[in-house]
Amino acid sequence: MENNLNIISKDNGLCISNPNYFLAFSDFKVSDGIDIIENIDIIKGKYRFEELAELSEDFNEVEASYIAQDFDFEDYFVNSYGDLNIVTIYKNDVVLEDFPEQLKVANSEKGFVDAKIDVSHVIYINKVLSPKLLLKVYKTAIKAKSEFFQGLNLPIHIKNIINTDDFLAILANVPESTFKEENIYEDSVDIVNNEYDDVDLDALLLSIEEAVIISCEDALEKLGLSFGILDYLVSEGILIGDLVEAGLELVEGVEITDELKDKLEKQIFKALTDINVIVLLMAAIRTEDDLSKGRIREIDVSDDPSYLYTDEVLGMAIANQIAGSKAIFNFNRYDNLKPGILYGLRPMVDDIFGGLIAGCMSKIFEE
């Protein structure tokens, strides 16, 4: 069957068209949910319903039925698998910034309230499908995408800005035998009683799942997004300056100078490039997340049980990794007194960052 997917890229948006019309199921701003349309318009910017509809009529340049969505996207790409075509449209307000010691952190000039990372899809199946089957495909695509991003276990401040303005449209062909072009504007096309192509439903839905996952992976690669230990510190509400202040709070008999602060800051950055320190920190952060959300039936940490001491073991391991066994004694001070930001952290997280500070403090006074 001829592929009728035509994609026209313009300065102010993207038009996906089919002169033989699509049967579409979408969550677009200008849409009836189920539509028979010629054009899918994705227009850059942010508009009210009436503005978007008016822009779409000019955008098409010809009289045509359409659905429309406003989306200030960066770019798009198309993956094709036989009769399945998936158009991925994406935007990203987050960039990676360099830090000392070859570290990076994800940041946005818009801040993590207004910043957005959105990956959206228009999926075209080059077959005549029923509205009921389109709905099943729609649900399958949404589920696959949601599970993909959930499985990434992203830092919480990143997770909060991903796919908050995304959209999805599922397209199929209109039956030629019952379709009359002159009736398209009179809503007289029978989409309920038409004859539809025979499809292997399980195979189709599996191919949709796989295509959506691949497209999401490709989008993240094109966006150049990856996340590291500094991003997980931010997700815990921790800044390097907070760790420096907490470390210096227990210093006795030594003048607190800018030179000493700089030395501790550099040592913290250096420690955060140690693969073993990173693994220990992430082990505690991930475990804390599972325990706090009650994902492990046998463990209840709602009252911070005294018999759970693994957090201290991890904290001591981090201190030891940075500055040897002598740092473990320093860790006990930070664990008991919990200076500065350590006092307000979650039960497991306070000990691992106590271990990080204790190790770094021991290291700078050793040198």
Coordinates of C-alpha atoms in Angstrom, one line a residue:
M1 CA 0.0 0.0 0.0
E2 CA 1.3 3.5 -0.9
N3 CA 2.7 5.5 2.0
N4 CA 0.6 8.7 2.1
L5 CA 2.6 10.4 4.8
N6 CA 3.9 13.8 3.6
I7 CA 5.9 16.0 6.0
I8 CA 6.4 19.7 5.2
S9 CA 8.8 21.6 7.5
K10 CA 8.2 25.3 7.7
D11 CA 9.9 28.1 9.7
N12 CA 7.0 28.4 12.0
G13 CA 6.1 24.7 12.3
L14 CA 5.5 21.3 10.8
C15 CA 2.7 20.1 8.6
I16 CA 1.9 16.4 8.1
S17 CA -0.5 15.8 5.3
N18 CA -2.3 13.2 3.3
P19 CA -4.4 14.1 0.2
N20 CA -6.4 10.9 0.8
Y21 CA -7.1 11.9 4.4
F22 CA -6.3 10.3 7.7
L23 CA -8.5 8.9 10.4
A24 CA -6.9 10.4 13.5
F25 CA -7.2 9.9 17.2
S26 CA -5.3 12.7 19.1
D27 CA -5.1 14.9 22.2
F28 CA -4.4 18.0 20.1
K29 CA -5.6 21.3 21.3
V30 CA -7.7 21.8 18.1
S31 CA -9.3 18.4 17.6
D32 CA -12.5 16.5 18.2
G33 CA -10.6 13.4 19.5
I34 CA -11.6 11.3 16.5
D35 CA -11.2 13.2 13.2
I36 CA -11.0 12.7 9.5
I37 CA -8.4 15.2 8.4
E38 CA -6.0 16.1 5.7
N39 CA -3.5 18.0 7.7
I40 CA -1.8 17.7 11.1
D41 CA -0.4 21.1 12.0
I42 CA 2.2 21.6 14.7
I43 CA 2.8 25.3 15.0
K44 CA 5.7 26.8 17.0
G45 CA 4.6 29.0 19.9
K46 CA 1.9 29.1 22.6
Y47 CA -1.6 30.1 21.5
R48 CA -5.2 30.1 22.7
F49 CA -7.6 27.8 20.9
E50 CA -9.0 30.5 18.6
E51 CA -5.6 31.8 17.7
L52 CA -4.3 28.3 16.9
A53 CA -7.3 27.5 14.7
E54 CA -6.9 30.7 12.8
L55 CA -3.1 30.2 12.4
S56 CA -3.7 26.7 11.1
E57 CA -6.0 27.9 8.4
D58 CA -3.3 30.2 7.1
F59 CA -0.6 27.6 7.8
N60 CA -2.2 25.1 5.4
E61 CA -2.3 27.6 2.6
V62 CA -5.3 25.6 1.1
E63 CA -8.7 24.8 2.4
A64 CA -8.4 21.6 4.3
S65 CA -9.6 19.7 7.3
Y66 CA -7.0 19.6 10.1
I67 CA -6.1 19.1 13.7
A68 CA -3.6 21.5 15.3
Q69 CA -1.2 21.7 18.2
D70 CA 1.0 24.5 19.5
F71 CA 4.5 23.3 20.4
D72 CA 7.7 25.3 20.5
F73 CA 9.8 22.4 19.3
E74 CA 13.5 22.3 18.3
D75 CA 13.4 19.5 15.6
Y76 CA 11.9 16.2 14.6
F77 CA 12.9 12.9 13.1
V78 CA 11.1 10.0 11.5
N79 CA 11.5 6.3 12.1
S80 CA 9.9 3.9 9.7
Y81 CA 9.2 0.2 10.0
G82 CA 7.2 -1.1 7.1
D83 CA 3.6 0.1 7.5
L84 CA 4.5 1.9 10.7
N85 CA 5.9 5.4 10.7
I86 CA 6.6 7.4 13.9
V87 CA 7.3 11.1 13.8
T88 CA 9.1 12.3 17.0
I89 CA 9.0 16.0 17.7
Y90 CA 11.0 17.3 20.7
K91 CA 12.1 20.3 22.7
N92 CA 14.5 20.8 25.5
D93 CA 15.3 23.8 27.8
V94 CA 18.1 22.0 29.7
V95 CA 21.8 22.0 28.8
L96 CA 24.8 20.4 30.4
E97 CA 27.2 22.9 32.1
D98 CA 30.9 22.1 32.8
F99 CA 32.1 22.0 36.4
P100 CA 35.5 21.5 37.9
E101 CA 37.2 18.0 37.7
Q102 CA 35.4 17.2 34.4
L103 CA 32.0 17.1 36.2
K104 CA 28.8 18.4 34.5
V105 CA 25.4 19.4 35.8
A106 CA 22.1 19.8 33.9
N107 CA 20.8 23.3 34.1
S108 CA 18.4 25.7 32.5
E109 CA 18.3 29.5 32.2
K110 CA 14.5 29.2 32.7
G111 CA 14.9 27.4 36.1
F112 CA 13.4 24.1 36.9
V113 CA 9.9 25.5 37.3
D114 CA 9.5 26.9 33.8
A115 CA 11.9 24.7 31.9
K116 CA 10.5 21.9 29.7
I117 CA 11.7 18.6 28.2
D118 CA 9.0 17.3 25.9
V119 CA 9.1 14.3 23.5
S120 CA 5.9 14.1 21.4
H121 CA 4.7 11.6 18.7
V122 CA 2.6 11.4 15.6
I123 CA 2.2 7.7 14.7
Y124 CA 1.0 6.7 11.2
I125 CA -0.1 3.2 10.5
N126 CA -0.5 2.7 6.7
K127 CA -3.6 0.6 7.0
V128 CA -7.3 1.1 7.3
L129 CA -8.0 0.8 11.0
S130 CA -11.2 1.1 13.1
P131 CA -11.6 3.9 15.7
K132 CA -11.6 1.2 18.4
L133 CA -8.2 -0.1 17.2
L134 CA -6.8 3.5 17.0
L135 CA -7.7 3.9 20.6
K136 CA -5.9 0.7 21.6
V137 CA -2.8 1.9 19.7
Y138 CA -3.1 5.3 21.5
K139 CA -3.2 3.7 24.9
T140 CA -0.3 1.4 24.1
A141 CA 1.9 4.3 22.9
I142 CA 1.1 6.3 26.0
K143 CA 1.9 3.4 28.3
A144 CA 5.2 2.5 26.5
K145 CA 6.4 6.1 26.7
S146 CA 5.4 6.5 30.4
E147 CA 7.1 3.3 31.4
F148 CA 10.2 4.2 29.4
F149 CA 10.7 7.5 31.2
Q150 CA 9.7 6.1 34.6
G151 CA 12.3 3.4 34.2
L152 CA 15.1 5.9 33.8
N153 CA 14.8 6.9 37.5
L154 CA 15.7 10.5 36.6
P155 CA 16.5 13.1 39.3
I156 CA 13.2 14.4 40.7
H157 CA 13.6 18.0 39.4
I158 CA 14.2 16.6 35.9
K159 CA 11.3 14.1 36.2
N160 CA 9.0 17.0 37.1
I161 CA 9.6 18.9 33.8
I162 CA 9.6 16.0 31.4
N163 CA 6.6 15.6 29.1
T164 CA 4.3 18.1 30.7
D165 CA 3.4 19.7 27.4
D166 CA 3.7 16.6 25.1
F167 CA 1.1 15.4 22.7
L168 CA 0.2 12.3 20.7
A169 CA -1.7 11.6 17.5
I170 CA -2.4 8.2 16.0
L171 CA -3.2 8.2 12.2
A172 CA -4.5 5.5 9.9
N173 CA -6.0 5.4 6.4
V174 CA -9.6 6.2 5.5
P175 CA -11.5 3.4 3.6
E176 CA -11.5 4.2 -0.1
S177 CA -14.7 2.2 -0.8
T178 CA -16.9 4.3 1.4
F179 CA -15.2 7.6 1.4
K180 CA -16.5 10.4 -0.8
E181 CA -14.4 13.6 -0.8
E182 CA -17.3 15.9 -1.2
N183 CA -18.8 14.7 2.1
I184 CA -15.7 15.3 4.2
Y185 CA -16.9 18.7 5.4
E186 CA -20.4 17.4 6.1
D187 CA -19.3 14.8 8.7
S188 CA -21.1 12.1 6.7
V189 CA -18.3 9.6 6.4
D190 CA -19.3 6.3 8.2
I191 CA -16.3 5.3 10.4
V192 CA -18.3 2.8 12.4
N193 CA -19.6 0.4 9.8
N194 CA -16.7 0.6 7.3
E195 CA -14.7 -2.5 6.3
Y196 CA -11.2 -2.4 7.9
D197 CA -8.0 -4.2 7.1
D198 CA -7.3 -7.4 9.0
V199 CA -4.4 -6.9 11.3
D200 CA -2.5 -9.1 13.9
L201 CA -3.4 -7.0 16.9
D202 CA -0.8 -8.4 19.2
A203 CA 2.0 -7.9 16.6
L204 CA 0.8 -4.4 15.9
L205 CA 0.7 -3.3 19.5
L206 CA 4.1 -4.9 20.2
S207 CA 5.6 -3.0 17.2
I208 CA 4.1 0.2 18.6
E209 CA 5.7 -0.4 22.0
E210 CA 9.1 -1.0 20.4
A211 CA 8.9 1.9 18.1
V212 CA 7.9 4.4 20.8
I213 CA 10.8 3.2 23.1
I214 CA 13.3 3.4 20.3
S215 CA 12.1 6.9 19.4
C216 CA 12.4 8.1 23.0
E217 CA 15.9 6.7 23.2
D218 CA 16.8 8.4 19.9
A219 CA 15.3 11.7 21.2
L220 CA 17.3 11.7 24.3
E221 CA 20.5 11.0 22.3
K222 CA 19.7 13.9 19.9
L223 CA 18.9 16.2 22.9
G224 CA 22.4 15.3 24.3
L225 CA 20.8 14.7 27.7
S226 CA 22.5 12.6 30.3
F227 CA 22.6 12.9 34.1
G228 CA 25.3 12.5 36.7
I229 CA 26.1 12.7 40.3
L230 CA 25.7 16.5 40.6
D231 CA 22.2 16.2 39.2
Y232 CA 21.3 13.8 41.9
L233 CA 22.7 16.1 44.5
V234 CA 20.5 18.8 43.2
S235 CA 17.5 16.5 43.4
E236 CA 18.2 16.0 47.1
G237 CA 18.3 19.8 47.5
I238 CA 22.0 19.8 48.1
L239 CA 24.5 22.4 46.7
I240 CA 28.2 22.1 47.0
G241 CA 28.3 25.3 49.1
D242 CA 26.0 23.6 51.6
L243 CA 28.4 20.7 52.0
V244 CA 31.3 23.1 52.4
E245 CA 29.5 25.0 55.2
A246 CA 28.5 21.8 56.9
G247 CA 32.1 20.6 56.8
L248 CA 33.6 23.7 58.3
E249 CA 31.0 24.0 61.0
L250 CA 32.8 21.4 63.2
V251 CA 36.3 22.7 62.6
E252 CA 38.1 23.6 65.8
G253 CA 41.3 25.3 66.5
V254 CA 41.8 26.4 62.9
E255 CA 40.8 29.8 61.3
I256 CA 38.1 29.5 58.7
T257 CA 39.6 31.3 55.6
D258 CA 38.5 31.6 52.0
E259 CA 41.5 29.5 51.2
L260 CA 40.3 26.7 53.4
K261 CA 36.8 26.9 51.9
D262 CA 38.2 26.7 48.4
K263 CA 40.4 23.8 49.4
L264 CA 37.4 21.8 50.8
E265 CA 35.3 22.7 47.7
K266 CA 37.9 21.4 45.4
Q267 CA 38.3 18.2 47.4
I268 CA 34.5 17.6 47.3
F269 CA 34.5 18.0 43.5
K270 CA 37.5 15.6 43.3
A271 CA 35.8 13.0 45.5
L272 CA 32.7 13.2 43.3
T273 CA 34.7 12.0 40.3
D274 CA 35.7 8.8 42.2
I275 CA 33.7 6.0 40.7
N276 CA 33.5 4.2 44.0
V277 CA 32.2 7.2 45.8
I278 CA 29.6 7.8 43.1
V279 CA 28.4 4.2 43.4
L280 CA 28.1 4.3 47.2
L281 CA 26.2 7.6 47.0
M282 CA 23.8 6.4 44.3
A283 CA 23.3 3.1 46.2
A284 CA 22.0 5.1 49.2
I285 CA 20.0 7.6 47.2
R286 CA 18.2 4.8 45.2
T287 CA 17.7 2.7 48.3
E288 CA 16.3 5.7 50.2
D289 CA 13.8 6.3 47.4
D290 CA 12.6 2.7 47.5
L291 CA 12.3 2.6 51.3
S292 CA 10.6 6.0 51.6
K293 CA 8.0 5.0 49.1
G294 CA 7.3 1.6 50.8
R295 CA 8.4 -0.5 47.8
I296 CA 9.9 -3.2 49.9
R297 CA 7.3 -4.9 51.9
E298 CA 9.6 -6.2 54.8
I299 CA 11.0 -2.7 55.6
D300 CA 9.2 0.2 57.3
V301 CA 11.4 3.3 57.8
S302 CA 8.6 5.7 58.8
D303 CA 10.1 6.0 62.3
D304 CA 13.8 5.8 61.2
P305 CA 14.5 2.5 63.1
S306 CA 17.6 2.3 65.1
Y307 CA 18.4 -1.2 64.0
L308 CA 18.8 -0.1 60.4
Y309 CA 22.5 0.8 60.3
T310 CA 23.3 0.2 56.6
D311 CA 23.3 4.0 56.1
E312 CA 26.1 4.4 58.5
V313 CA 28.0 1.5 56.9
L314 CA 27.7 3.3 53.5
G315 CA 28.7 6.6 55.1
M316 CA 31.8 5.0 56.7
A317 CA 32.7 3.3 53.4
I318 CA 32.6 6.7 51.6
A319 CA 34.8 8.4 54.2
N320 CA 37.2 5.5 54.1
Q321 CA 37.3 5.6 50.2
I322 CA 38.3 9.2 50.3
A323 CA 40.8 9.4 53.1
G324 CA 41.3 6.0 54.7
S325 CA 40.4 4.5 58.0
K326 CA 41.2 7.7 60.0
A327 CA 38.2 9.4 58.2
I328 CA 35.9 6.9 59.8
F329 CA 36.5 8.5 63.2
N330 CA 35.8 11.9 61.7
F331 CA 32.6 10.4 60.2
N332 CA 31.3 9.6 63.7
R333 CA 31.4 13.3 64.6
Y334 CA 29.4 14.4 61.6
D335 CA 27.0 11.5 61.9
N336 CA 26.2 12.3 65.6
L337 CA 26.1 16.2 65.3
K338 CA 24.7 16.5 61.8
P339 CA 25.9 20.1 61.1
G340 CA 24.3 22.4 58.6
I341 CA 22.4 20.8 55.8
L342 CA 23.0 17.3 57.1
Y343 CA 20.4 17.8 59.8
G344 CA 17.5 18.2 57.3
L345 CA 18.4 15.4 54.9
R346 CA 16.6 12.0 54.7
P347 CA 17.8 9.2 57.0
M348 CA 20.1 7.4 54.6
V349 CA 21.1 10.4 52.6
D350 CA 22.4 12.4 55.7
D351 CA 24.9 9.6 56.5
I352 CA 26.3 9.2 53.0
F353 CA 26.9 13.0 52.7
G354 CA 28.2 13.0 56.2
G355 CA 30.7 10.4 55.0
L356 CA 31.6 12.5 52.0
I357 CA 32.2 15.6 54.1
A358 CA 34.2 13.6 56.8
G359 CA 36.4 12.1 54.1
C360 CA 37.0 15.4 52.4
M361 CA 37.8 17.2 55.6
S362 CA 40.2 14.5 56.7
K363 CA 41.9 14.6 53.3
I364 CA 42.5 18.4 53.2
F365 CA 44.0 18.4 56.7
E366 CA 46.2 15.4 55.8
E367 CA 47.8 17.4 53.0

